Amino acid sequence: MKRFTLIVLALSACLLMAFGCSSEPKKEEAKAPEKAETVAKQESVPPTIGLILVGPYNDKGYSQAQYEGAKYVEAQFPGAKLIYLDKVNPADRPGLTIPQVVDDLVEKGANLIIAGSDDMKDGIIEAASMHPEIVFIHASGDAALTGKGPGNLGNLFGKMYYSKMMAGFTAAMTTETGKIGVVGPLINEETRRLLSAAYLGAAYAWTEVRGKDIKDLSFNVKWIGFWFNIPGVTSDPTQVAGSLVDEGYDVLISGIDTPDVVTVAKQRRAAGKKIWALPYDYEKACEGQGDVCLGVPYFNWGPGFLRISKQVAEGTYKTAFEWDAPYWADINDHDKSPVGFMAGEGMSADTKEALAAFTADLGSGKIDLFTGPLNYQDGTPFLEAGEKGTDKKIWYMHQLLEGMEGLSSAK
């Protein structure tokens, strides 16, 4: 059995080396389990982070945001080190499992493992159970909330739904047709939550700011089947975006990890179509896109990664479900806010002014869009009249909201 284990580890290491595992610096804080705390106290050195990315590290989207978050830790925390493997998904690395990736990262010295994607949930729980001496962070997921994960696995995420509300608000302030199209990834609780938040932001701008009838607003979600395009497996996001434009949708919101939607909008604009788009995930996604780009809701992983890295090094990390709110004094503060919204060249001066007021009211609590009455698509209550959504209620959304078009579950 021992010899078999060594053979498996060797094969796993060879496989990962062939795919180009890179070495780099670190990231920041959080909280860890008792087991992890004991190990960290014994080590008392800056951790080596093993980062697992679902897409390419330079995808101009979700994975690049996490990669740059790790680079931030590297710059801010002397002695921290990063080891990462990107494109960990069934299309790019068929047959490679999360436990295999973790085994290799641990062998290379990682003592803080960060898994970047929701679809790694089962694999990271298994891997954390196999390495109780290591601190694991799932950058998504709910294992620490439900108690279904081992004691050394915590969760970290930013309250992106606020930034998505800002995206929806911007879209509704801009549209001339009243038709907002959304290119969504796969269907799960996270994506239903985020796209529902975008709808709420759009509905608020449409009715409360522009004074229009909600019946005249169309908010249509079309799903591709994964976080990004996998030829032959998912729907092609460029074709999905193009079909929305053909149907008269003049503002496109992206829910996928890569900037395909903006690329399509830019091409259609060049062909004479009046069209705008909002990409997702990565702060610089609007750069070079011109005035077709209205703005981008993005993750800023650096502060959270750094916080956790320091806690692991100090032996103070306690396992937790951490869902970090924006830094409302400046949502684009790179050192403090886990999520942001960066305006693009296409945003008008009037929309900027309205968005600033909307953002301030979100931050003060004057506007709380997750307040009932709100129904799911099938008419059943999500929030009763006057009921405010708790974190848990918002996290676990079973359908899209009433007023939205598109599937709420995979069929």
Short mmCIF file of C-alpha atoms in Angstrom, two decimals:
data_model
loop_
_atom_site.label_atom_id
_atom_site.label_comp_id
_atom_site.label_asym_id
_atom_site.label_seq_id
_atom_site.Cartn_x
_atom_site.Cartn_y
_atom_site.Cartn_z
CA MET A 1 0.00 0.00 0.00
CA LYS A 2 2.85 2.39 0.86
CA ARG A 3 4.54 1.62 -2.44
CA PHE A 4 1.24 2.20 -4.30
CA THR A 5 0.79 5.57 -2.58
CA LEU A 6 4.29 6.66 -3.58
CA ILE A 7 3.61 5.65 -7.19
CA VAL A 8 0.35 7.64 -7.24
CA LEU A 9 2.03 10.71 -5.78
CA ALA A 10 4.86 10.45 -8.28
CA LEU A 11 2.45 10.19 -11.21
CA SER A 12 0.46 13.12 -9.86
CA ALA A 13 3.60 15.24 -9.52
CA CYS A 14 4.72 14.38 -13.04
CA LEU A 15 1.31 15.21 -14.43
CA LEU A 16 1.25 18.61 -12.75
CA MET A 17 4.83 19.41 -13.79
CA ALA A 18 3.87 18.67 -17.36
CA PHE A 19 1.09 21.21 -17.11
CA GLY A 20 3.37 23.95 -15.86
CA CYS A 21 2.88 24.48 -12.14
CA SER A 22 4.43 27.87 -11.36
CA SER A 23 6.01 29.17 -8.20
CA GLU A 24 5.21 32.61 -6.79
CA PRO A 25 4.54 34.66 -3.61
CA LYS A 26 1.58 34.89 -1.30
CA LYS A 27 -1.71 36.05 0.06
CA GLU A 28 -3.70 37.13 3.11
CA GLU A 29 -5.83 36.43 6.15
CA ALA A 30 -8.90 34.62 7.37
CA LYS A 31 -9.51 32.12 10.17
CA ALA A 32 -8.62 28.50 10.71
CA PRO A 33 -9.46 25.36 12.63
CA GLU A 34 -7.89 24.13 15.85
CA LYS A 35 -5.78 21.57 14.01
CA ALA A 36 -4.58 24.16 11.54
CA GLU A 37 -3.90 26.63 14.34
CA THR A 38 -1.63 24.14 16.12
CA VAL A 39 0.31 23.44 12.95
CA ALA A 40 0.66 27.15 12.16
CA LYS A 41 2.00 27.85 15.66
CA GLN A 42 4.56 25.10 15.27
CA GLU A 43 5.64 26.46 11.90
CA SER A 44 5.56 30.18 12.83
CA VAL A 45 6.68 31.16 9.34
CA PRO A 46 4.92 32.91 6.44
CA PRO A 47 2.85 30.31 4.63
CA THR A 48 3.39 28.91 1.18
CA ILE A 49 0.08 29.18 -0.65
CA GLY A 50 -1.05 26.51 -3.06
CA LEU A 51 -3.60 28.22 -5.34
CA ILE A 52 -5.90 26.19 -7.58
CA LEU A 53 -7.43 28.20 -10.44
CA VAL A 54 -10.34 26.95 -12.55
CA GLY A 55 -9.30 28.97 -15.62
CA PRO A 56 -6.12 30.46 -17.10
CA TYR A 57 -4.22 32.75 -14.74
CA ASN A 58 -4.36 35.47 -17.42
CA ASP A 59 -8.03 35.09 -18.48
CA LYS A 60 -8.85 38.79 -17.88
CA GLY A 61 -11.57 37.49 -15.59
CA TYR A 62 -12.19 35.43 -12.47
CA SER A 63 -8.97 33.40 -12.37
CA GLN A 64 -6.74 36.38 -13.14
CA ALA A 65 -8.40 38.32 -10.32
CA GLN A 66 -7.47 35.52 -7.90
CA TYR A 67 -3.97 35.22 -9.32
CA GLU A 68 -3.40 38.95 -8.89
CA GLY A 69 -4.84 38.72 -5.40
CA ALA A 70 -2.09 36.23 -4.61
CA LYS A 71 0.49 38.53 -6.20
CA TYR A 72 -0.77 41.27 -3.89
CA VAL A 73 -0.01 39.07 -0.89
CA GLU A 74 3.40 38.38 -2.30
CA ALA A 75 4.10 42.11 -2.47
CA GLN A 76 2.64 42.91 0.96
CA PHE A 77 3.88 39.96 3.02
CA PRO A 78 7.67 39.41 2.98
CA GLY A 79 8.54 35.73 2.88
CA ALA A 80 5.21 34.57 1.55
CA LYS A 81 5.35 32.24 -1.43
CA LEU A 82 2.81 31.16 -4.03
CA ILE A 83 2.58 27.89 -5.93
CA TYR A 84 -0.31 27.70 -8.36
CA LEU A 85 -1.90 25.53 -10.99
CA ASP A 86 -4.37 27.06 -13.42
CA LYS A 87 -6.90 25.58 -15.87
CA VAL A 88 -8.02 22.96 -13.35
CA ASN A 89 -11.23 21.91 -15.06
CA PRO A 90 -12.47 18.82 -16.90
CA ALA A 91 -11.81 20.25 -20.36
CA ASP A 92 -8.24 21.47 -19.89
CA ARG A 93 -7.09 18.70 -17.53
CA PRO A 94 -9.40 15.70 -17.98
CA GLY A 95 -9.04 13.09 -15.25
CA LEU A 96 -7.08 15.33 -12.88
CA THR A 97 -8.74 15.50 -9.47
CA ILE A 98 -8.54 18.18 -6.79
CA PRO A 99 -7.00 15.72 -4.26
CA GLN A 100 -4.27 14.93 -6.81
CA VAL A 101 -3.56 18.63 -7.30
CA VAL A 102 -3.45 19.19 -3.54
CA ASP A 103 -1.12 16.24 -2.97
CA ASP A 104 1.33 17.74 -5.42
CA LEU A 105 1.07 21.25 -3.95
CA VAL A 106 1.64 19.92 -0.43
CA GLU A 107 4.62 17.92 -1.62
CA LYS A 108 6.03 21.17 -3.03
CA GLY A 109 5.69 22.84 0.37
CA ALA A 110 2.24 24.46 0.39
CA ASN A 111 0.79 24.80 3.89
CA LEU A 112 -2.19 26.97 2.93
CA ILE A 113 -4.36 25.67 0.09
CA ILE A 114 -6.84 27.95 -1.69
CA ALA A 115 -9.33 26.42 -4.12
CA GLY A 116 -10.78 29.10 -6.35
CA SER A 117 -14.04 27.82 -7.78
CA ASP A 118 -17.44 26.68 -6.56
CA ASP A 119 -17.29 23.51 -8.67
CA MET A 120 -14.26 22.36 -6.61
CA LYS A 121 -16.49 21.96 -3.55
CA ASP A 122 -16.49 18.16 -3.26
CA GLY A 123 -12.85 17.79 -4.23
CA ILE A 124 -11.55 20.31 -1.71
CA ILE A 125 -13.56 18.74 1.12
CA GLU A 126 -11.99 15.38 0.27
CA ALA A 127 -8.50 16.85 0.01
CA ALA A 128 -8.81 18.76 3.29
CA SER A 129 -9.87 15.56 5.04
CA MET A 130 -6.73 13.87 3.71
CA HIS A 131 -4.45 16.66 5.01
CA PRO A 132 -5.73 17.68 8.47
CA GLU A 133 -2.47 19.46 9.27
CA ILE A 134 -2.97 21.98 6.42
CA VAL A 135 -5.26 25.03 6.37
CA PHE A 136 -7.66 24.98 3.41
CA ILE A 137 -9.70 27.89 2.07
CA HIS A 138 -12.45 27.43 -0.48
CA ALA A 139 -12.89 30.78 -2.25
CA SER A 140 -16.60 30.13 -2.55
CA GLY A 141 -18.58 27.25 -1.07
CA ASP A 142 -20.29 26.84 2.29
CA ALA A 143 -18.59 23.94 4.10
CA ALA A 144 -17.82 26.07 7.17
CA LEU A 145 -21.40 27.36 7.22
CA THR A 146 -23.07 23.96 7.00
CA GLY A 147 -20.52 22.12 9.11
CA LYS A 148 -20.19 19.46 6.42
CA GLY A 149 -16.50 20.14 5.87
CA PRO A 150 -13.54 19.06 8.01
CA GLY A 151 -12.25 21.34 10.76
CA ASN A 152 -9.37 22.68 8.67
CA LEU A 153 -11.52 24.01 5.79
CA GLY A 154 -12.83 27.59 5.77
CA ASN A 155 -14.68 29.66 3.18
CA LEU A 156 -13.98 33.12 1.79
CA PHE A 157 -16.04 35.19 -0.64
CA GLY A 158 -16.86 38.82 -1.28
CA LYS A 159 -20.40 40.21 -1.29
CA MET A 160 -20.36 40.59 -5.03
CA TYR A 161 -24.11 40.96 -5.13
CA TYR A 162 -23.69 44.64 -4.25
CA SER A 163 -21.42 45.20 -7.25
CA LYS A 164 -23.86 43.27 -9.42
CA MET A 165 -26.64 45.58 -8.24
CA MET A 166 -24.48 48.45 -9.44
CA ALA A 167 -24.03 46.73 -12.80
CA GLY A 168 -27.76 46.24 -13.19
CA PHE A 169 -28.40 49.83 -12.16
CA THR A 170 -25.91 51.07 -14.78
CA ALA A 171 -27.47 48.89 -17.46
CA ALA A 172 -30.98 50.17 -16.77
CA MET A 173 -29.80 53.77 -16.73
CA THR A 174 -28.22 53.25 -20.16
CA THR A 175 -30.61 51.07 -22.16
CA GLU A 176 -32.65 52.79 -24.86
CA THR A 177 -34.80 49.76 -25.65
CA GLY A 178 -35.59 48.63 -22.10
CA LYS A 179 -34.02 45.27 -22.97
CA ILE A 180 -31.08 44.01 -20.90
CA GLY A 181 -29.54 40.68 -21.89
CA VAL A 182 -27.42 38.51 -19.60
CA VAL A 183 -24.94 35.81 -20.58
CA GLY A 184 -24.87 33.51 -17.55
CA PRO A 185 -22.47 30.64 -16.75
CA LEU A 186 -23.87 27.51 -15.08
CA ILE A 187 -26.98 27.54 -12.89
CA ASN A 188 -26.45 27.28 -9.15
CA GLU A 189 -27.16 29.23 -5.97
CA GLU A 190 -24.27 31.63 -6.57
CA THR A 191 -25.28 32.57 -10.09
CA ARG A 192 -28.97 32.87 -9.24
CA ARG A 193 -28.05 35.18 -6.36
CA LEU A 194 -25.77 37.40 -8.41
CA LEU A 195 -27.99 37.74 -11.45
CA SER A 196 -31.04 38.33 -9.27
CA ALA A 197 -29.09 41.14 -7.58
CA ALA A 198 -28.32 42.63 -11.00
CA TYR A 199 -32.02 42.52 -11.80
CA LEU A 200 -32.92 44.28 -8.56
CA GLY A 201 -30.42 47.04 -9.33
CA ALA A 202 -31.84 47.38 -12.83
CA ALA A 203 -35.43 47.44 -11.61
CA TYR A 204 -34.61 50.16 -9.07
CA ALA A 205 -32.94 52.39 -11.67
CA TRP A 206 -35.73 51.79 -14.19
CA THR A 207 -38.62 52.57 -11.84
CA GLU A 208 -37.24 54.82 -9.10
CA VAL A 209 -34.72 56.89 -11.05
CA ARG A 210 -36.05 56.85 -14.60
CA GLY A 211 -39.70 56.67 -13.51
CA LYS A 212 -40.67 53.94 -15.95
CA ASP A 213 -43.06 51.00 -15.65
CA ILE A 214 -41.40 47.74 -14.59
CA LYS A 215 -43.51 45.96 -17.21
CA ASP A 216 -41.49 47.76 -19.87
CA LEU A 217 -38.19 46.34 -18.63
CA SER A 218 -36.98 43.02 -20.07
CA PHE A 219 -34.18 41.24 -18.20
CA ASN A 220 -33.31 38.00 -20.01
CA VAL A 221 -30.74 35.45 -18.80
CA LYS A 222 -29.28 32.89 -21.20
CA TRP A 223 -26.93 30.28 -19.73
CA ILE A 224 -23.89 28.72 -21.42
CA GLY A 225 -23.38 25.79 -19.02
CA PHE A 226 -20.03 26.53 -17.35
CA TRP A 227 -17.93 29.43 -16.07
CA PHE A 228 -16.39 29.89 -19.51
CA ASN A 229 -16.57 28.42 -22.98
CA ILE A 230 -15.67 24.75 -23.44
CA PRO A 231 -16.06 23.92 -27.14
CA GLY A 232 -18.39 21.00 -27.64
CA VAL A 233 -19.58 21.11 -24.03
CA THR A 234 -21.02 24.57 -23.37
CA SER A 235 -22.97 26.94 -25.55
CA ASP A 236 -20.66 29.39 -27.31
CA PRO A 237 -20.89 32.67 -25.32
CA THR A 238 -20.18 34.74 -28.42
CA GLN A 239 -23.16 33.16 -30.16
CA VAL A 240 -25.37 33.60 -27.10
CA ALA A 241 -24.39 37.26 -26.80
CA GLY A 242 -24.91 37.75 -30.53
CA SER A 243 -28.38 36.23 -30.35
CA LEU A 244 -29.37 38.66 -27.61
CA VAL A 245 -28.21 41.59 -29.72
CA ASP A 246 -30.20 40.21 -32.67
CA GLU A 247 -33.29 40.12 -30.45
CA GLY A 248 -32.97 43.83 -29.67
CA TYR A 249 -31.14 43.78 -26.34
CA ASP A 250 -28.92 46.86 -26.31
CA VAL A 251 -27.09 46.32 -22.99
CA LEU A 252 -25.37 43.02 -22.23
CA ILE A 253 -24.32 41.94 -18.74
CA SER A 254 -21.75 39.17 -18.41
CA GLY A 255 -21.94 36.53 -15.70
CA ILE A 256 -19.12 34.38 -17.11
CA ASP A 257 -15.44 34.40 -16.20
CA THR A 258 -14.08 35.66 -19.50
CA PRO A 259 -14.70 38.90 -21.49
CA ASP A 260 -16.43 37.34 -24.53
CA VAL A 261 -19.54 39.50 -24.08
CA VAL A 262 -17.59 42.75 -24.40
CA THR A 263 -15.77 41.41 -27.44
CA VAL A 264 -19.10 40.73 -29.15
CA ALA A 265 -20.49 44.14 -28.17
CA LYS A 266 -17.41 45.85 -29.54
CA GLN A 267 -17.71 43.98 -32.84
CA ARG A 268 -21.41 44.85 -33.15
CA ARG A 269 -20.70 48.49 -32.31
CA ALA A 270 -18.09 48.58 -35.09
CA ALA A 271 -20.79 47.25 -37.44
CA GLY A 272 -23.06 50.16 -36.54
CA LYS A 273 -25.15 48.68 -33.72
CA LYS A 274 -25.88 50.84 -30.67
CA ILE A 275 -24.81 48.45 -27.96
CA TRP A 276 -23.10 48.48 -24.56
CA ALA A 277 -21.75 45.79 -22.26
CA LEU A 278 -20.59 45.13 -18.70
CA PRO A 279 -17.95 42.41 -18.24
CA TYR A 280 -17.31 40.70 -14.90
CA ASP A 281 -14.71 39.64 -12.32
CA TYR A 282 -11.57 41.53 -13.34
CA GLU A 283 -10.98 45.20 -12.59
CA LYS A 284 -9.23 45.94 -15.89
CA ALA A 285 -11.76 44.18 -18.11
CA CYS A 286 -12.91 47.49 -19.63
CA GLU A 287 -9.41 48.64 -20.53
CA GLY A 288 -8.96 49.05 -24.28
CA GLN A 289 -12.64 48.39 -25.00
CA GLY A 290 -13.63 52.01 -25.59
CA ASP A 291 -17.07 53.45 -24.90
CA VAL A 292 -18.85 50.15 -25.52
CA CYS A 293 -17.86 49.22 -21.94
CA LEU A 294 -20.07 50.71 -19.22
CA GLY A 295 -18.17 49.35 -16.23
CA VAL A 296 -17.17 46.15 -14.47
CA PRO A 297 -18.12 44.61 -11.11
CA TYR A 298 -14.95 42.89 -9.92
CA PHE A 299 -13.37 40.84 -7.16
CA ASN A 300 -10.39 42.18 -5.22
CA TRP A 301 -9.01 39.06 -3.54
CA GLY A 302 -5.82 40.63 -2.18
CA PRO A 303 -7.07 41.95 1.19
CA GLY A 304 -8.85 38.70 2.11
CA PHE A 305 -6.00 36.46 0.99
CA LEU A 306 -3.52 38.62 2.91
CA ARG A 307 -5.61 38.61 6.08
CA ILE A 308 -5.83 34.84 6.07
CA SER A 309 -2.15 34.33 5.24
CA LYS A 310 -1.12 36.46 8.20
CA GLN A 311 -3.47 34.61 10.53
CA VAL A 312 -2.11 31.27 9.39
CA ALA A 313 1.45 32.49 9.93
CA GLU A 314 0.56 33.79 13.41
CA GLY A 315 -1.39 30.66 14.32
CA THR A 316 -4.57 32.66 14.93
CA TYR A 317 -6.71 31.48 12.02
CA LYS A 318 -10.03 29.93 13.03
CA THR A 319 -12.19 28.14 10.49
CA ALA A 320 -15.03 30.38 9.40
CA PHE A 321 -17.51 31.17 6.67
CA GLU A 322 -16.36 34.67 5.68
CA TRP A 323 -18.52 36.66 3.29
CA ASP A 324 -16.86 40.06 3.19
CA ALA A 325 -18.88 43.24 2.59
CA PRO A 326 -17.56 46.12 0.46
CA TYR A 327 -15.53 48.89 2.02
CA TRP A 328 -18.20 51.52 1.53
CA ALA A 329 -15.98 54.55 2.14
CA ASP A 330 -14.29 53.64 -1.15
CA ILE A 331 -15.49 50.50 -2.89
CA ASN A 332 -12.45 50.65 -5.19
CA ASP A 333 -9.85 50.81 -2.40
CA HIS A 334 -7.40 48.03 -3.34
CA ASP A 335 -6.25 47.58 0.24
CA LYS A 336 -9.66 47.36 1.88
CA SER A 337 -12.57 46.41 -0.38
CA PRO A 338 -13.07 42.76 -1.43
CA VAL A 339 -15.35 43.77 -4.30
CA GLY A 340 -15.55 46.86 -6.44
CA PHE A 341 -17.13 48.49 -9.45
CA MET A 342 -14.95 50.28 -11.99
CA ALA A 343 -16.71 52.69 -14.35
CA GLY A 344 -16.01 52.29 -18.05
CA GLU A 345 -15.65 54.87 -20.81
CA GLY A 346 -19.22 54.27 -21.95
CA MET A 347 -20.86 55.41 -18.72
CA SER A 348 -22.47 58.83 -19.13
CA ALA A 349 -21.95 61.68 -16.67
CA ASP A 350 -25.61 61.49 -15.59
CA THR A 351 -25.34 57.77 -14.93
CA LYS A 352 -22.14 58.27 -12.93
CA GLU A 353 -23.88 60.80 -10.74
CA ALA A 354 -26.92 58.57 -10.24
CA LEU A 355 -24.73 55.53 -9.57
CA ALA A 356 -22.71 57.40 -6.95
CA ALA A 357 -25.91 58.28 -5.08
CA PHE A 358 -27.19 54.71 -5.40
CA THR A 359 -23.90 53.29 -4.10
CA ALA A 360 -23.90 55.65 -1.12
CA ASP A 361 -27.44 54.60 -0.25
CA LEU A 362 -26.51 50.92 -0.49
CA GLY A 363 -23.59 51.53 1.84
CA SER A 364 -25.64 53.45 4.41
CA GLY A 365 -28.46 50.91 4.32
CA LYS A 366 -30.95 53.51 3.09
CA ILE A 367 -31.53 51.22 0.12
CA ASP A 368 -31.83 47.51 0.84
CA LEU A 369 -32.98 45.81 -2.33
CA PHE A 370 -33.20 42.40 -0.70
CA THR A 371 -36.34 43.48 1.17
CA GLY A 372 -39.73 41.90 0.58
CA PRO A 373 -42.11 41.45 -0.91
CA LEU A 374 -40.02 39.53 -3.43
CA ASN A 375 -41.17 36.39 -5.17
CA TYR A 376 -39.38 33.66 -7.04
CA GLN A 377 -40.16 33.11 -10.70
CA ASP A 378 -42.92 30.61 -9.94
CA GLY A 379 -44.68 33.12 -7.69
CA THR A 380 -43.71 31.53 -4.37
CA PRO A 381 -42.36 33.99 -1.77
CA PHE A 382 -38.63 34.57 -1.47
CA LEU A 383 -39.05 37.39 1.04
CA GLU A 384 -42.37 38.33 2.63
CA ALA A 385 -43.51 41.98 2.77
CA GLY A 386 -41.09 43.95 4.95
CA GLU A 387 -38.78 40.96 5.45
CA LYS A 388 -35.09 41.71 4.97
CA GLY A 389 -32.90 39.04 3.45
CA THR A 390 -30.41 37.50 5.85
CA ASP A 391 -27.01 36.40 4.60
CA LYS A 392 -28.16 32.79 4.68
CA LYS A 393 -31.39 33.53 2.80
CA ILE A 394 -29.54 35.51 0.13
CA TRP A 395 -26.77 32.91 -0.19
CA TYR A 396 -29.24 30.09 -0.84
CA MET A 397 -31.49 31.30 -3.66
CA HIS A 398 -33.51 28.48 -5.20
CA GLN A 399 -34.79 30.34 -8.26
CA LEU A 400 -34.38 33.56 -10.16
CA LEU A 401 -36.73 36.34 -9.13
CA GLU A 402 -40.13 37.13 -10.52
CA GLY A 403 -39.77 39.56 -13.42
CA MET A 404 -36.65 37.87 -14.79
CA GLU A 405 -36.67 35.76 -17.95
CA GLY A 406 -34.56 32.60 -18.23
CA LEU A 407 -34.20 29.21 -16.60
CA SER A 408 -33.88 28.92 -12.82
CA SER A 409 -32.62 25.35 -12.93
CA ALA A 410 -30.80 23.11 -15.35
CA LYS A 411 -33.12 20.81 -17.29
#
